[in-house]
XYZ file of C-alpha atoms in Angstrom:
596
model
C -0.081 0.075 0.002
C 1.385 3.347 -1.020
C 0.904 5.979 1.824
C 2.443 8.818 -0.025
C -0.597 10.215 -1.681
C -4.295 9.304 -1.534
C -5.954 7.601 -4.548
C -8.241 9.623 -6.780
C -11.148 7.370 -6.717
C -14.205 7.928 -4.463
C -14.970 6.238 -1.166
C -16.794 3.036 -1.758
C -17.885 2.971 1.899
C -18.513 6.633 3.172
C -20.562 5.574 6.179
C -17.836 3.124 7.505
C -15.177 5.706 6.813
C -17.093 8.251 8.767
C -17.440 5.981 11.944
C -13.805 4.778 11.503
C -12.660 8.372 11.941
C -15.502 9.609 14.420
C -14.551 7.737 17.524
C -10.778 8.417 17.149
C -11.318 11.975 16.792
C -13.916 12.080 19.507
C -11.602 10.439 22.063
C -8.746 12.573 21.255
C -10.864 15.908 21.260
C -12.605 15.088 24.530
C -9.296 14.295 26.211
C -7.790 17.575 25.007
C -10.679 19.846 25.625
C -12.269 18.117 28.680
C -10.087 20.212 31.064
C -12.062 23.251 30.017
C -15.421 21.833 30.990
C -14.842 19.383 33.727
C -12.812 19.384 36.952
C -13.460 15.671 37.801
C -10.712 13.345 36.551
C -13.042 10.372 36.980
C -15.490 11.767 34.393
C -12.381 12.531 31.895
C -11.104 8.918 32.416
C -14.427 7.174 31.922
C -15.542 9.002 28.904
C -12.148 9.058 27.184
C -11.655 5.292 27.656
C -15.292 4.668 26.720
C -14.635 6.493 23.321
C -11.470 4.746 22.756
C -13.024 1.382 23.403
C -15.812 2.087 20.989
C -13.232 3.048 18.397
C -11.297 -0.263 19.185
C -14.574 -2.188 18.612
C -15.434 -0.372 15.437
C -12.079 -0.754 13.894
C -11.577 -4.520 14.854
C -15.101 -5.713 13.988
C -16.497 -3.347 11.292
C -14.161 -1.090 9.381
C -11.231 -3.389 9.328
C -13.357 -6.090 7.558
C -15.205 -3.757 5.205
C -12.465 -1.184 4.229
C -9.295 -3.509 4.083
C -10.782 -7.060 4.258
C -8.845 -8.213 7.330
C -9.994 -9.542 10.667
C -8.507 -11.054 13.823
C -9.731 -12.457 16.947
C -9.195 -14.737 19.912
C -11.081 -18.068 20.501
C -10.869 -21.060 22.807
C -10.304 -24.328 20.931
C -11.546 -27.963 21.823
C -8.556 -28.227 24.163
C -9.314 -25.219 26.167
C -6.411 -23.332 24.792
C -6.559 -19.627 23.822
C -5.684 -19.283 20.210
C -5.372 -16.012 18.202
C -6.655 -16.091 14.574
C -5.474 -13.681 11.852
C -7.206 -13.754 8.417
C -7.534 -11.861 5.175
C -9.447 -11.921 1.979
C -8.135 -14.003 -0.954
C -5.665 -11.958 -3.421
C -8.378 -11.438 -5.949
C -10.737 -9.860 -3.356
C -7.957 -7.876 -1.886
C -7.149 -6.402 -5.238
C -10.725 -5.205 -5.830
C -10.776 -3.348 -2.313
C -11.265 0.349 -2.794
C -8.078 2.130 -2.561
C -9.233 5.349 -0.959
C -10.863 3.316 1.658
C -7.776 1.342 2.442
C -5.608 4.588 2.465
C -7.928 6.224 4.969
C -7.949 3.183 7.330
C -4.218 2.888 7.438
C -3.358 6.481 7.721
C -5.783 7.222 10.647
C -4.966 3.982 12.361
C -1.225 5.015 12.661
C -1.837 8.768 13.093
C -4.150 8.259 15.997
C -1.444 6.140 17.813
C 1.200 8.890 17.017
C -1.356 11.517 18.559
C -1.607 9.556 21.743
C 2.031 9.130 22.021
C 2.547 12.811 21.792
C -0.060 13.332 24.473
C 1.608 10.902 26.599
C 4.937 12.716 26.308
C 3.234 15.957 27.319
C 1.771 14.296 30.373
C 5.192 12.828 31.234
C 6.858 16.171 30.953
C 4.143 17.698 33.316
C 4.194 14.830 35.731
C 0.649 14.104 35.399
C 0.610 10.468 36.341
C -3.236 10.234 36.428
C -3.462 11.588 32.765
C -0.639 9.182 31.674
C -2.781 6.366 32.783
C -5.670 7.566 30.417
C -3.253 7.883 27.568
C -1.664 4.378 28.297
C -5.216 2.637 28.119
C -6.174 4.495 24.927
C -2.815 3.836 23.266
C -2.878 0.135 24.312
C -6.177 -0.200 22.456
C -4.873 1.361 19.412
C -1.707 -0.518 19.226
C -3.661 -3.716 19.726
C -5.478 -2.907 16.509
C -2.238 -2.063 14.745
C -0.619 -5.210 15.660
C -3.552 -7.265 14.708
C -4.249 -5.859 11.387
C -0.576 -5.496 10.565
C -0.279 -9.358 11.234
C -3.264 -10.089 8.862
C -1.631 -8.120 6.190
C 1.691 -9.982 6.575
C -0.317 -13.350 6.361
C -2.060 -12.218 3.152
C 0.368 -14.317 1.127
C -0.353 -17.512 3.094
C -3.379 -19.642 3.675
C -5.057 -17.744 6.457
C -7.800 -16.456 4.088
C -11.662 -16.209 4.195
C -14.168 -15.985 1.611
C -15.736 -12.515 0.925
C -19.154 -13.987 1.333
C -18.403 -14.353 5.131
C -18.249 -10.605 5.394
C -21.527 -9.167 6.834
C -21.776 -6.194 4.506
C -25.441 -6.339 3.647
C -28.070 -9.030 3.741
C -28.825 -8.842 0.046
C -25.321 -9.485 -1.146
C -25.018 -12.440 1.223
C -28.342 -13.868 -0.109
C -27.025 -13.287 -3.592
C -24.011 -15.243 -3.011
C -25.836 -18.191 -1.205
C -28.258 -18.485 -4.317
C -25.357 -18.811 -6.732
C -23.832 -21.982 -4.747
C -26.536 -24.484 -4.439
C -27.880 -27.807 -6.060
C -30.998 -27.671 -8.015
C -31.973 -31.241 -8.526
C -30.830 -34.937 -7.722
C -31.614 -37.731 -9.855
C -31.081 -41.655 -9.193
C -30.459 -43.531 -12.399
C -30.329 -47.396 -12.725
C -27.679 -49.167 -14.713
C -29.929 -48.965 -17.784
C -30.367 -45.216 -17.551
C -33.883 -45.320 -16.137
C -34.648 -42.453 -13.778
C -35.681 -44.192 -10.482
C -35.901 -41.000 -8.452
C -36.082 -37.402 -8.977
C -35.834 -34.657 -6.326
C -36.237 -31.047 -7.165
C -34.567 -28.849 -4.568
C -35.305 -25.293 -5.518
C -38.103 -23.241 -7.207
C -36.437 -23.877 -10.563
C -37.475 -27.182 -12.007
C -34.768 -29.170 -14.033
C -36.195 -31.082 -16.747
C -35.491 -34.805 -17.107
C -34.182 -34.443 -20.569
C -30.828 -33.594 -19.076
C -30.809 -37.203 -17.910
C -31.204 -38.333 -21.660
C -28.330 -36.183 -22.434
C -26.202 -37.428 -19.733
C -26.920 -41.222 -20.664
C -26.415 -40.676 -24.281
C -22.810 -39.306 -23.517
C -22.208 -42.124 -21.003
C -23.047 -44.889 -23.608
C -20.950 -43.182 -26.317
C -17.853 -42.643 -23.978
C -18.011 -45.944 -22.151
C -16.404 -46.536 -18.721
C -14.204 -43.611 -18.971
C -17.243 -41.328 -18.547
C -17.827 -42.868 -15.178
C -14.396 -41.591 -14.022
C -15.431 -37.751 -14.531
C -17.019 -36.524 -11.506
C -17.966 -33.067 -13.085
C -19.581 -32.841 -16.667
C -20.524 -29.552 -18.335
C -23.582 -29.922 -20.415
C -25.074 -27.037 -22.659
C -27.490 -26.068 -19.849
C -26.236 -27.527 -16.644
C -23.316 -28.497 -14.551
C -23.728 -32.145 -13.686
C -21.963 -33.959 -10.749
C -22.049 -37.859 -10.790
C -21.109 -40.607 -8.298
C -21.471 -44.222 -9.207
C -22.130 -46.886 -6.373
C -23.125 -50.501 -7.129
C -24.635 -49.591 -10.661
C -26.608 -46.605 -9.387
C -25.742 -43.309 -10.592
C -26.182 -40.368 -8.319
C -26.564 -37.246 -10.343
C -26.899 -33.848 -9.225
C -27.460 -30.692 -11.455
C -27.006 -26.882 -11.084
C -26.995 -24.127 -13.628
C -24.341 -21.898 -11.776
C -20.865 -22.361 -10.732
C -20.369 -23.905 -7.378
C -17.530 -25.701 -5.372
C -17.496 -29.181 -7.019
C -16.037 -30.926 -4.085
C -19.188 -29.926 -1.947
C -21.580 -31.537 -4.571
C -19.411 -34.695 -4.876
C -19.054 -35.151 -1.232
C -22.630 -34.662 -0.583
C -23.569 -37.402 -3.292
C -20.991 -39.759 -1.594
C -22.734 -39.054 1.842
C -26.153 -39.740 0.278
C -24.887 -42.941 -1.263
C -23.428 -44.145 2.075
C -26.608 -43.185 4.138
C -28.759 -45.001 1.724
C -26.455 -48.280 1.733
C -26.576 -48.280 5.481
C -30.251 -47.537 5.796
C -31.350 -50.132 3.072
C -28.540 -52.791 3.702
C -27.128 -52.260 0.087
C -27.620 -50.539 -3.087
C -29.540 -51.914 -6.019
C -32.527 -50.957 -8.334
C -34.951 -53.121 -6.477
C -34.035 -51.858 -3.015
C -34.325 -48.218 -4.146
C -37.720 -48.886 -5.631
C -39.099 -50.831 -2.630
C -38.096 -48.111 -0.260
C -39.014 -45.129 -2.525
C -40.573 -43.262 0.430
C -37.702 -43.676 2.737
C -35.258 -42.423 0.290
C -37.416 -39.326 -0.249
C -37.675 -38.659 3.404
C -33.958 -38.988 3.777
C -33.329 -36.622 0.968
C -35.785 -34.102 2.570
C -33.670 -34.129 5.891
C -30.379 -34.203 4.234
C -30.717 -31.093 1.940
C -32.568 -28.090 2.192
C -33.164 -25.557 -0.713
C -30.185 -26.967 -2.460
C -27.808 -26.794 0.622
C -26.632 -29.962 2.609
C -28.238 -29.798 6.077
C -28.186 -33.003 8.160
C -25.860 -35.722 6.914
C -24.850 -37.305 10.163
C -26.375 -40.922 10.169
C -26.763 -40.943 14.030
C -29.123 -38.026 13.827
C -30.846 -39.147 10.609
C -31.581 -42.659 12.292
C -33.522 -40.678 15.190
C -35.425 -38.592 12.675
C -36.256 -41.419 10.234
C -36.631 -44.990 11.414
C -34.744 -47.425 9.126
C -37.058 -49.903 7.344
C -37.915 -53.289 8.750
C -40.497 -55.973 8.631
C -42.552 -54.378 11.548
C -42.747 -50.931 10.014
C -43.756 -52.373 6.621
C -46.549 -54.476 8.051
C -47.796 -51.436 10.101
C -47.757 -49.286 7.006
C -50.006 -51.862 5.096
C -52.336 -52.162 8.147
C -52.639 -48.409 9.060
C -52.185 -46.953 5.457
C -49.381 -44.649 6.554
C -46.079 -44.997 5.119
C -44.105 -42.190 6.750
C -41.148 -43.165 9.111
C -40.456 -39.642 10.201
C -40.326 -39.287 13.958
C -42.656 -36.755 15.831
C -39.843 -35.736 18.256
C -36.573 -34.070 17.866
C -33.500 -36.292 17.717
C -31.619 -36.887 21.111
C -28.440 -35.724 19.482
C -29.986 -32.197 19.342
C -29.479 -31.889 23.006
C -25.932 -33.331 22.978
C -22.713 -31.294 22.842
C -21.666 -33.175 19.819
C -24.009 -33.526 16.952
C -23.116 -36.948 15.967
C -24.024 -38.689 19.239
C -27.200 -38.677 21.388
C -26.661 -37.603 24.962
C -28.460 -40.274 26.819
C -26.950 -43.351 25.285
C -26.767 -46.245 27.625
C -25.491 -49.895 27.281
C -25.361 -52.825 29.734
C -22.110 -53.958 28.235
C -19.516 -51.178 26.905
C -17.658 -52.382 23.916
C -15.551 -50.825 21.308
C -13.934 -52.649 18.331
C -11.396 -51.124 16.027
C -10.729 -52.575 12.516
C -7.890 -51.803 10.114
C -9.161 -52.506 6.637
C -6.517 -51.938 4.016
C -6.729 -52.199 0.201
C -3.549 -52.838 -1.801
C -3.248 -51.152 -5.337
C -0.304 -52.355 -7.433
C 0.819 -52.124 -11.153
C 3.352 -54.887 -12.374
C 4.648 -54.108 -15.938
C 5.220 -57.067 -18.404
C 8.892 -57.414 -17.273
C 7.740 -58.352 -13.645
C 8.912 -54.735 -12.293
C 6.743 -53.278 -9.538
C 5.830 -49.871 -11.069
C 3.350 -48.702 -8.189
C 2.326 -50.321 -4.806
C 0.326 -48.405 -2.194
C -2.143 -49.134 0.457
C -5.365 -47.319 0.989
C -6.557 -48.017 4.474
C -9.500 -47.191 6.839
C -9.718 -47.288 10.717
C -13.269 -48.513 11.252
C -14.809 -48.419 14.755
C -17.770 -50.136 16.139
C -18.632 -48.268 19.418
C -21.334 -49.304 21.850
C -20.425 -47.153 24.885
C -22.675 -45.256 27.413
C -22.781 -41.633 27.952
C -20.266 -39.346 26.276
C -16.934 -41.432 26.322
C -13.719 -39.636 25.204
C -11.384 -42.023 23.473
C -7.679 -41.777 22.466
C -6.217 -44.010 19.956
C -2.602 -44.177 19.301
C -0.403 -45.964 16.683
C 3.073 -47.439 17.145
C 4.248 -46.076 13.753
C 2.054 -43.154 12.643
C 4.973 -41.495 10.685
C 4.208 -43.959 7.537
C 0.789 -42.503 6.916
C -0.021 -40.126 4.240
C -3.205 -38.356 2.965
C -5.173 -38.767 6.117
C -8.784 -37.716 6.260
C -10.792 -37.826 9.502
C -14.333 -38.196 10.769
C -15.633 -34.913 12.147
C -15.383 -36.230 15.560
C -11.642 -36.153 15.644
C -9.733 -33.349 17.083
C -7.073 -31.871 14.849
C -4.673 -30.482 17.651
C -3.627 -33.810 19.218
C -3.003 -35.247 15.750
C -0.990 -32.455 14.611
C 1.136 -32.159 17.702
C 1.485 -35.921 18.828
C -0.362 -37.945 16.023
C -2.806 -39.226 18.420
C -6.479 -39.683 17.479
C -8.613 -37.962 20.344
C -12.390 -38.180 19.699
C -15.838 -38.711 21.056
C -17.159 -41.479 18.856
C -20.579 -41.717 17.206
C -22.775 -44.602 18.438
C -22.409 -47.695 16.322
C -20.137 -48.361 13.212
C -18.474 -45.406 11.537
C -15.093 -44.686 9.600
C -12.603 -42.934 11.971
C -10.036 -42.190 9.499
C -8.774 -43.191 6.001
C -4.985 -43.056 4.944
C -2.506 -43.960 2.334
C 0.786 -45.797 2.715
C 2.976 -45.145 -0.569
C 6.022 -46.744 -2.170
C 5.627 -50.258 -0.717
C 8.409 -52.530 -2.184
C 6.679 -55.694 -2.507
C 3.272 -57.633 -2.817
C 2.203 -60.703 -0.969
C 1.658 -62.874 -4.190
C 3.014 -62.962 -7.692
C 1.302 -63.591 -10.981
C 3.471 -64.399 -14.038
C 1.665 -64.504 -17.462
C 3.062 -65.724 -20.593
C 1.527 -65.336 -23.888
C 3.004 -66.519 -26.996
C 1.204 -66.336 -30.356
C 1.928 -67.776 -33.879
C -0.073 -69.080 -36.863
C -3.550 -67.923 -35.633
C -3.234 -69.365 -32.084
C -2.174 -67.897 -28.843
C -0.631 -70.139 -26.026
C -1.357 -68.867 -22.480
C 0.367 -69.851 -19.390
C -0.222 -68.108 -15.835
C 1.707 -68.884 -12.764
C 0.522 -67.783 -9.272
C 2.340 -68.256 -5.983
C 3.301 -66.604 -2.753
C 6.116 -63.932 -2.996
C 6.295 -62.652 0.614
C 4.683 -64.772 3.309
C 2.615 -62.381 5.459
C 2.409 -64.868 8.190
C -1.523 -65.433 7.700
C -3.551 -67.412 5.200
C -4.012 -65.757 1.843
C -7.402 -66.753 0.523
C -10.037 -65.609 -1.985
C -7.391 -65.353 -4.536
C -8.935 -64.753 -8.123
C -7.284 -63.739 -11.448
C -9.353 -62.202 -14.216
C -8.508 -60.882 -17.680
C -10.458 -59.581 -20.549
C -10.021 -61.655 -23.812
C -8.995 -59.463 -26.684
C -11.633 -58.717 -29.359
C -9.871 -60.991 -32.023
C -10.165 -64.127 -29.899
C -12.763 -66.555 -31.552
C -12.558 -69.221 -28.809
C -10.690 -70.209 -25.787
C -9.757 -73.670 -24.187
C -8.207 -72.909 -20.652
C -7.682 -75.246 -17.887
C -5.918 -75.008 -14.407
C -4.412 -77.461 -11.958
C -6.203 -75.700 -9.065
C -9.412 -73.886 -8.724
C -11.980 -73.250 -11.426
C -11.936 -71.422 -14.655
C -14.919 -69.716 -16.155
C -15.330 -67.556 -19.321
C -18.198 -65.124 -18.905
C -20.495 -63.877 -21.598
C -18.554 -60.446 -21.745
C -15.363 -62.489 -22.632
C -13.973 -62.178 -19.279
C -11.991 -65.068 -18.239
C -12.237 -65.564 -14.299
C -10.030 -67.915 -12.511
C -11.011 -68.693 -8.894
C -8.054 -70.112 -6.945
C -9.077 -69.730 -3.233
C -6.028 -70.713 -1.156
C -2.739 -71.547 -2.668
C -2.017 -75.221 -1.744
C 1.406 -76.105 0.006
C 2.272 -78.935 -2.509
C 1.885 -77.135 -5.909
C 1.723 -73.793 -7.361
C -1.533 -72.944 -9.190
C -1.159 -72.606 -12.916
C -3.614 -71.856 -15.833
C -2.798 -72.999 -19.309
C -4.613 -73.140 -22.616
C -4.928 -72.108 -26.124
C -6.681 -69.133 -27.693
C -7.893 -69.104 -31.241
C -7.533 -65.925 -33.089
C -9.694 -64.575 -36.038
C -8.545 -65.679 -39.721
C -7.189 -62.334 -40.325
C -4.984 -62.411 -37.230
C -1.703 -64.273 -37.324
C -0.434 -62.932 -33.971
C -1.981 -61.438 -31.036
C -1.365 -57.496 -31.049
C -3.357 -56.513 -27.991
C -2.236 -58.276 -24.686
C -4.589 -58.353 -21.731
C -4.113 -56.911 -18.408
C -4.548 -59.432 -15.544
C -6.573 -58.163 -12.394
C -5.812 -60.012 -9.184
C -7.832 -60.438 -6.084
C -6.982 -61.752 -2.612
C -7.805 -61.370 1.008
C -5.550 -61.715 4.136
C -7.295 -61.716 7.686
C -5.291 -60.524 10.597
C -2.669 -58.660 8.715
C -2.236 -54.949 7.673
C 0.185 -55.072 4.994
C 1.082 -51.357 5.454
C 2.802 -52.337 8.727
C 0.606 -50.014 10.644
C 0.149 -51.269 14.245
C -2.389 -49.930 16.877
C -0.496 -49.074 20.121
C -3.324 -48.558 22.575
C -6.875 -47.347 22.977
C -7.740 -45.344 26.290
C -10.930 -43.920 27.551
C -10.721 -41.039 29.910
C -13.894 -41.954 31.656
C -13.706 -45.707 31.894
C -16.980 -47.785 32.491
C -17.179 -50.484 35.033
C -16.586 -53.073 32.459
C -15.071 -52.361 29.104
C -14.419 -54.676 26.111
C -11.984 -53.790 23.487
C -11.014 -55.734 20.305
C -8.641 -54.986 17.202
C -8.774 -56.628 13.858
C -6.808 -56.324 10.517
C -7.743 -57.021 7.107
C -5.989 -56.569 3.806
C -7.454 -57.195 0.387
C -6.480 -56.386 -3.291
C -7.768 -53.259 -4.794
C -6.655 -52.159 -8.257
C -4.042 -54.933 -8.527
C -2.902 -55.105 -12.086
C -0.310 -57.321 -13.950
C 0.466 -56.378 -17.461
C 1.320 -59.005 -20.091
């Protein structure tokens, strides 16, 4: 900011500028002229300090935010610690701030401090200790604002920024910003493109023809289309999440944060899967009313509202045989509760306040998924673990748990449930949380750059004279110490293959209608290595195989976390009379590919 001369543009916020200067001038003027009208030091002290305090409040909470886009405050975090916060607008918003407003703000902020320093020097020279006290209080308030806003300005190049729509400038602008960032409609599509459910969220109705456009593009682009979470159509922005063949499609006509829409659709899919015991076309249609009731509670006027499963279960009863019989007998189909959920009276929104159990239990599962890519030379190109810490909690009251790992430094890309406190993890890599009731995902993580895989798959394909000889060998590379079971190998037969004759010395081999060869091995026997061999017959025009398949491998290992992550201990601050704790681990194959 150049303070040498004021900008030539007009003031954008003249009223705010007026009050920004008013209380500074009033405090200084009253202090200087009060001796002419009052003999009481108490009156001079109280009125001067009151005016200085009003100036402090106006600068800190009003003019600082509006004129220069800066704010600072103090708050108490979850651990009871006092924390100072310094924030500024993003760089684009700062660049749009009125230069004359900013010039006035900084000049008057520093000049008022200089004026109080000069008055303090006069009081010191005249040995007026009582008036020096008044100057000291006023100068302290002024310097506090200088330090706070200077700190905010220095942090403007960092990450301590806030969105301009959080500024309370006027209700109309805030409402306009909110209306720009909302979903307008949600569709649920089957794997054949049928619209199973349509939920209009705002006054603007989205026509179903957008689903026809979406499905036509999905068919024309194939599987690659499903990996695109955001699609721009001629009339709408579309967000898609695919779960178990069900496409969750959200629409809006204006730009909005895509992560908010995608995360909300993922939460809808998780809640429906939890409520209905799975996701498929028949389940959605059989529980049509409950799906609508859940969407009514989860989103309001296009904005996500209640997405915590614990609260939703108290608001809408999950479907069961008894409720279905009652709906037939009474003729009513609503599962919505007539009372507020118990979690509304709790200090944490994900847990009811009066939860009670005869037996207090908590179980922690490490569920990991190995993603690996092995090239045709047998070299491990990529190997990493995606893991989740899943907790099943049945504890009375409001338990406060602490979970620690023996080797947390190996974890990358961690994501937490909202119940996790960030400060203990950032300082000591300890998970401190008040758990929801029942099953939930506490955190997810990745462990990257692993050096080996538990099993190996060695494919060999040689083609000549219109045939291709296939030989695939499977075995244990690194023994994890536990049984490796549910081993499967699948590969897509190239389009040029007319027929296939494949056999194995262990397990079963099936060729599906979509030309996918599936080899189910189960467990690897100790006396022999499983192998698959056979011949593929090529089309008459093809002498050799030009497109080699990719082998997808599946397996499961109970009792082992291949990442090496180990749980150290699980502590409860308020321990019940009898507490049962349990730990398990499971690793399975994810995107495990072997190229031939």
